[in-house]
Amino acid sequence: MQGRGAVSIGGSAAGRDQPPPDPQSIKHPERPTMPTPAHHIAGIAAANITRVYPNFPAHLVTSATEDTRPDTLHPAFYGAYDWHSSVHMHWLLVRTLPRLDAPGEFTGVLDRHLTPEHLAVEAAYLLDRPSFERPYGWAWLIALAAECRGTAWEAAFTPAVDAVGRLLAQWLPKATYPVRHGTHANSAFALGLVLDTGAAAGLGDGTLDAVRERLRSWFADDHDAPAHWEPSGQDFLSPALTEADAVRRVLPEGEFGRWLDRFLPALATGAPCALLDVPVVSDHADPQIGHLLGLALSRAAALYPIAAALPEGPVRRRLTEAADAHLAAGLPAVDRGDFTTDHWLATFAELALSARPAHPAP
């Protein structure tokens, strides 16, 4: 899967005090893939990033004469319903290109969108509105820049990456408390994604060190997470699992295992844990309830690397089995032909599939 410019998602814990366990030692049933061929996934992404309407701009209109057309405000990222979905569907398309027999069918739209001029406009928009898409959209922009490393679009991202670096430097010192809920503003998910992709995108070491320090200051002393409160009715992220996955990235491995025992004690005792139960999705077409489809996939994307950071044993096996169940539940919804999910869900399937360790053939 590591094609041109591809960057690993779900990176290793920092400062490990022992060699990591071999992900190959986690045994899986048949490895799932996207439910439709790569060419079709690329088609979904391309169709969405070029679809102007419906559009949900998070833009404060300040004048009756202001031009608020989506492709005026955002010449690169005007499609896919909202800005962050457009950014991460571009990420999905770029990430899918190496799997295609004829990627040229899709590179044209990327050539038109990811120009230096368009990305300079996007960067200026972010700097003029420091809370816009903070931090979720910022993180996806960094992930997209990293995915474009080594491609014709790499250099165009320099102003956008610089903008996000400046915004992070301004925000992190005053972000006294994290946002812990299960939708876009979740702090742990975004900063974890920044850590996975920031170096490849061109963020400086100082910025990434500041991200690590803020994650430690927010979460290192946490214990007894209220896992029984999850999920909320429109979550597409798990507050507890995104936090655990972020902490995995910033603590030595042995220390992370002890932290996890304090944070989710039910895992070690074998007690029931709601985080491991696949969410019930009563209406796939409802744009809020349908978020729970993404929750299944994002939980899988967190559970696999959390499990891989633990030694062999019942907790690791339990987490891996739960991840497999969540992945199997979420994948069939990726291509439903319904815009409410088609404009975003395949990205989270890609995250989950990328996080799942390889395993020996049976």
XYZ file of C-alpha atoms in Angstrom:
362
model
C 0.000 0.000 0.000
C 2.977 2.309 0.401
C 2.904 3.771 -3.071
C 4.194 7.029 -4.425
C 4.401 9.492 -1.572
C 2.436 7.205 0.750
C 2.897 7.816 4.455
C 2.270 5.365 7.241
C -0.818 6.157 9.301
C -0.879 5.015 12.900
C 2.797 5.450 13.636
C 4.927 3.993 16.374
C 5.083 5.046 19.994
C 7.810 7.535 20.799
C 10.824 6.673 22.869
C 10.125 2.992 23.274
C 12.043 1.271 26.053
C 11.913 -2.138 24.390
C 11.617 -3.511 20.850
C 8.050 -3.376 19.522
C 6.104 -6.627 19.389
C 5.946 -8.132 15.941
C 2.593 -7.173 14.356
C 2.789 -10.394 12.377
C 2.209 -12.275 15.620
C -1.386 -11.049 15.639
C -3.390 -13.709 13.857
C -6.288 -12.605 11.685
C -8.891 -14.300 9.565
C -8.907 -13.513 5.869
C -7.642 -9.976 5.391
C -10.460 -7.665 4.252
C -10.049 -5.091 1.529
C -12.164 -2.251 0.228
C -15.528 -3.663 -0.841
C -15.069 -2.251 -4.340
C -12.005 -2.100 -6.626
C -9.447 0.666 -6.264
C -10.548 2.235 -9.542
C -14.060 2.615 -8.166
C -12.808 4.091 -4.877
C -10.772 6.590 -6.884
C -13.916 7.394 -8.830
C -15.865 8.047 -5.633
C -13.138 10.387 -4.405
C -12.841 12.238 -7.715
C -16.605 12.628 -8.054
C -16.860 14.110 -4.590
C -13.982 16.570 -4.775
C -15.412 18.014 -7.995
C -18.995 18.191 -6.728
C -19.716 21.783 -5.709
C -23.234 21.301 -4.328
C -24.679 20.536 -1.868
C -22.162 22.550 0.104
C -21.931 23.314 3.819
C -19.418 26.149 4.214
C -18.229 27.050 7.697
C -17.757 30.627 6.548
C -18.739 33.772 8.433
C -20.261 36.168 5.921
C -19.323 39.764 6.748
C -20.744 41.686 3.811
C -23.673 41.559 1.400
C -21.210 41.967 -1.448
C -18.948 39.098 -0.421
C -18.465 36.371 -3.036
C -19.299 33.210 -1.112
C -19.283 30.729 -3.952
C -17.499 27.588 -2.710
C -14.938 27.542 -5.507
C -14.131 31.206 -4.908
C -13.505 30.762 -1.203
C -11.732 27.442 -1.684
C -10.340 26.949 -5.195
C -8.641 23.689 -4.210
C -11.073 22.259 -1.655
C -14.548 23.379 -2.727
C -16.191 19.986 -3.171
C -17.309 16.976 -1.126
C -19.870 18.969 0.915
C -17.442 20.624 3.350
C -13.823 21.683 3.488
C -12.381 18.903 5.623
C -14.155 16.211 3.594
C -12.739 17.696 0.422
C -9.246 17.669 1.892
C -9.379 14.078 3.069
C -11.051 12.835 -0.101
C -8.118 14.369 -1.993
C -5.913 12.382 0.415
C -7.833 9.219 -0.404
C -7.497 9.804 -4.144
C -3.750 10.457 -3.966
C -3.301 7.422 -1.743
C -5.247 5.226 -4.160
C -3.331 6.236 -7.297
C -0.469 3.697 -6.895
C -3.005 0.857 -6.934
C -4.498 1.874 -10.263
C -3.551 0.430 -13.626
C -4.291 3.762 -15.325
C -3.989 6.573 -12.763
C -3.893 9.224 -15.491
C -7.680 9.238 -15.538
C -7.592 10.872 -12.102
C -4.416 12.923 -12.015
C -5.977 15.645 -14.151
C -8.342 16.743 -11.394
C -5.465 16.810 -8.919
C -3.426 18.880 -11.371
C -6.280 21.370 -11.585
C -6.907 21.576 -7.842
C -3.460 21.294 -6.247
C -1.759 24.239 -7.890
C 0.558 26.686 -6.084
C -1.966 29.467 -6.667
C -4.913 27.535 -5.258
C -3.033 26.291 -2.221
C -1.747 29.792 -1.517
C -5.383 30.945 -1.361
C -6.221 28.093 0.987
C -3.255 28.958 3.208
C -4.240 32.617 3.371
C -7.825 31.662 4.258
C -6.590 29.556 7.184
C -4.301 32.287 8.497
C -7.081 34.867 8.282
C -9.424 32.604 10.292
C -7.313 30.863 12.955
C -10.142 28.751 14.362
C -11.414 27.518 10.991
C -11.253 23.706 10.851
C -9.170 23.606 14.030
C -7.731 21.034 14.479
C -9.433 18.386 12.323
C -9.104 20.065 8.958
C -5.557 21.188 9.766
C -4.567 17.592 10.434
C -6.057 16.312 7.195
C -4.271 19.053 5.251
C -0.971 17.909 6.767
C -1.814 14.293 5.933
C -2.585 15.267 2.326
C 0.685 17.202 2.026
C 2.557 14.170 3.328
C 0.770 11.881 0.878
C 1.817 14.178 -1.965
C 5.496 13.936 -1.059
C 7.445 12.837 -4.106
C 4.665 13.822 -6.510
C 4.199 16.728 -8.881
C 2.027 18.423 -6.247
C 4.518 18.344 -3.362
C 5.976 21.842 -3.725
C 2.574 23.496 -3.990
C 1.829 22.549 -0.375
C 4.652 24.583 1.177
C 2.525 27.631 2.085
C -0.296 25.475 3.421
C 2.024 23.407 5.614
C 3.702 26.593 6.836
C 0.279 28.029 7.668
C -0.708 25.011 9.730
C 2.656 25.114 11.503
C 2.070 28.747 12.440
C -1.481 28.028 13.568
C -0.369 25.110 15.734
C 2.343 27.286 17.301
C -0.281 29.896 18.174
C -2.930 27.472 19.417
C -1.100 24.795 21.393
C 0.242 27.041 24.183
C -3.257 28.318 24.975
C -5.084 24.981 24.492
C -5.313 24.379 28.224
C -7.882 21.616 27.877
C -8.507 19.076 25.124
C -11.804 18.661 23.305
C -12.862 15.129 24.100
C -16.090 14.562 22.186
C -16.520 12.203 19.251
C -16.792 14.530 16.273
C -14.594 16.922 14.320
C -13.157 19.064 17.132
C -11.697 16.042 18.942
C -8.157 17.025 19.907
C -6.557 13.604 20.226
C -7.485 12.303 16.779
C -6.212 15.382 14.964
C -2.933 15.680 16.817
C -2.284 11.970 16.439
C -2.708 12.342 12.688
C -0.339 15.323 12.735
C 2.287 13.209 14.482
C 1.920 10.404 11.948
C 2.288 12.636 8.909
C 3.823 15.926 10.007
C 7.481 15.125 9.389
C 6.775 13.898 5.848
C 4.658 16.993 5.198
C 7.463 19.296 6.283
C 6.411 20.406 9.763
C 9.447 21.249 11.860
C 10.745 19.208 14.770
C 9.840 22.003 17.163
C 6.207 21.896 16.097
C 5.997 18.130 16.435
C 7.702 18.242 19.845
C 5.113 20.806 20.949
C 2.329 18.485 19.793
C 3.816 15.604 21.782
C 4.214 17.732 24.881
C 0.648 18.999 24.688
C -0.699 15.456 24.317
C 1.289 14.366 27.371
C 0.104 17.352 29.390
C -3.516 16.667 28.473
C -3.645 12.930 28.894
C -0.716 11.369 30.764
C -2.462 11.474 34.147
C -5.873 10.289 32.944
C -7.425 7.189 34.470
C -10.776 5.372 34.611
C -12.191 6.661 31.337
C -16.017 6.590 31.305
C -16.113 4.074 28.490
C -19.672 3.097 29.386
C -20.822 6.523 28.181
C -19.835 5.720 24.611
C -21.002 6.043 21.974
C -22.888 9.293 21.733
C -25.580 9.362 19.101
C -23.568 11.043 16.337
C -19.981 10.036 17.086
C -17.634 9.088 14.314
C -14.679 9.051 16.700
C -14.319 7.388 20.078
C -13.165 9.896 22.708
C -11.516 7.167 24.768
C -9.851 5.276 21.918
C -8.604 8.372 20.111
C -7.016 9.447 23.387
C -5.425 6.043 23.949
C -4.128 5.964 20.390
C -2.644 9.440 20.785
C -0.971 8.526 24.077
C 0.438 5.402 22.414
C 2.349 7.709 20.104
C 3.984 9.740 22.881
C 4.786 7.285 25.688
C 7.409 4.527 25.741
C 5.792 1.191 25.051
C 6.128 -0.273 28.524
C 4.815 2.907 30.061
C 1.932 2.974 27.609
C 0.761 -0.478 28.726
C 0.655 0.662 32.348
C -1.167 3.847 31.360
C -3.754 1.819 29.438
C -4.365 -0.397 32.489
C -5.220 2.727 34.486
C -7.226 4.361 31.723
C -9.331 1.348 30.701
C -9.075 -1.110 33.601
C -11.854 -3.308 32.196
C -9.491 -4.488 29.466
C -7.131 -6.202 31.881
C -9.854 -7.603 34.134
C -11.898 -8.988 31.251
C -14.965 -7.009 32.329
C -17.413 -5.814 29.663
C -16.236 -2.731 27.790
C -18.656 -0.796 25.589
C -15.800 0.457 23.406
C -15.364 -3.048 22.023
C -19.010 -3.517 21.002
C -19.802 -2.679 17.383
C -22.149 0.339 17.335
C -25.730 -0.115 16.206
C -26.606 2.111 13.232
C -30.372 2.405 13.005
C -30.481 4.617 9.888
C -27.521 4.648 7.515
C -28.969 7.533 5.497
C -29.394 9.889 8.443
C -26.435 12.289 8.246
C -25.900 12.314 12.014
C -26.810 8.736 12.973
C -24.798 7.625 9.946
C -21.689 8.990 11.655
C -21.737 5.752 13.636
C -20.637 3.909 10.489
C -17.483 5.987 10.620
C -17.181 5.231 14.330
C -16.911 1.524 13.553
C -14.072 2.210 11.126
C -12.231 4.788 13.233
C -12.413 2.491 16.256
C -10.799 -0.239 14.164
C -8.120 2.228 13.047
C -7.322 2.968 16.708
C -7.679 -0.546 18.119
C -5.187 -2.194 15.766
C -2.162 -0.042 16.696
C -3.128 0.031 20.368
C -3.160 -3.772 20.325
C 0.144 -3.926 18.453
C 1.779 -1.754 21.131
C 0.964 -4.329 23.835
C 2.692 -7.606 24.624
C 1.125 -10.874 23.566
C -1.716 -11.824 25.841
C -5.469 -11.681 26.371
C -5.774 -7.884 26.175
C -3.976 -7.713 22.844
C -6.091 -10.529 21.441
C -9.293 -8.953 22.757
C -8.537 -5.606 21.146
C -7.573 -7.197 17.847
C -10.754 -9.270 17.717
C -12.809 -6.148 18.444
C -10.982 -4.254 15.695
C -11.710 -7.037 13.206
C -15.401 -6.975 14.146
C -15.628 -3.190 13.760
C -13.853 -3.278 10.409
C -16.107 -6.016 9.080
C -19.176 -4.042 10.185
C -18.086 -0.747 8.661
C -16.638 -1.761 5.301
C -19.888 -2.705 3.517
C -21.199 0.856 3.953
C -18.344 2.468 2.010
C -20.086 2.382 -1.365
C -23.801 2.822 -0.806
C -24.441 5.373 -3.535
C -25.699 7.795 -0.886
C -23.972 11.173 -0.737
C -24.463 11.415 3.034
C -21.829 8.721 3.480
C -20.095 8.602 0.100
C -18.540 12.050 0.601
C -16.431 10.917 3.563
C -16.706 7.310 4.727
C -14.197 5.666 2.382
C -11.437 7.728 3.977
C -12.057 6.057 7.305
C -12.124 2.649 5.689
C -8.682 3.434 4.270
C -7.447 4.465 7.729
C -8.683 1.213 9.249
C -7.288 -0.985 6.492
C -3.936 0.821 6.663
C -3.775 0.285 10.437
C -4.495 -3.445 10.267
C -1.230 -5.373 10.512
C -0.218 -7.734 7.746
C -0.336 -11.400 8.626
C 1.012 -14.622 7.218
C -1.020 -16.304 4.566
C -3.059 -19.213 5.995
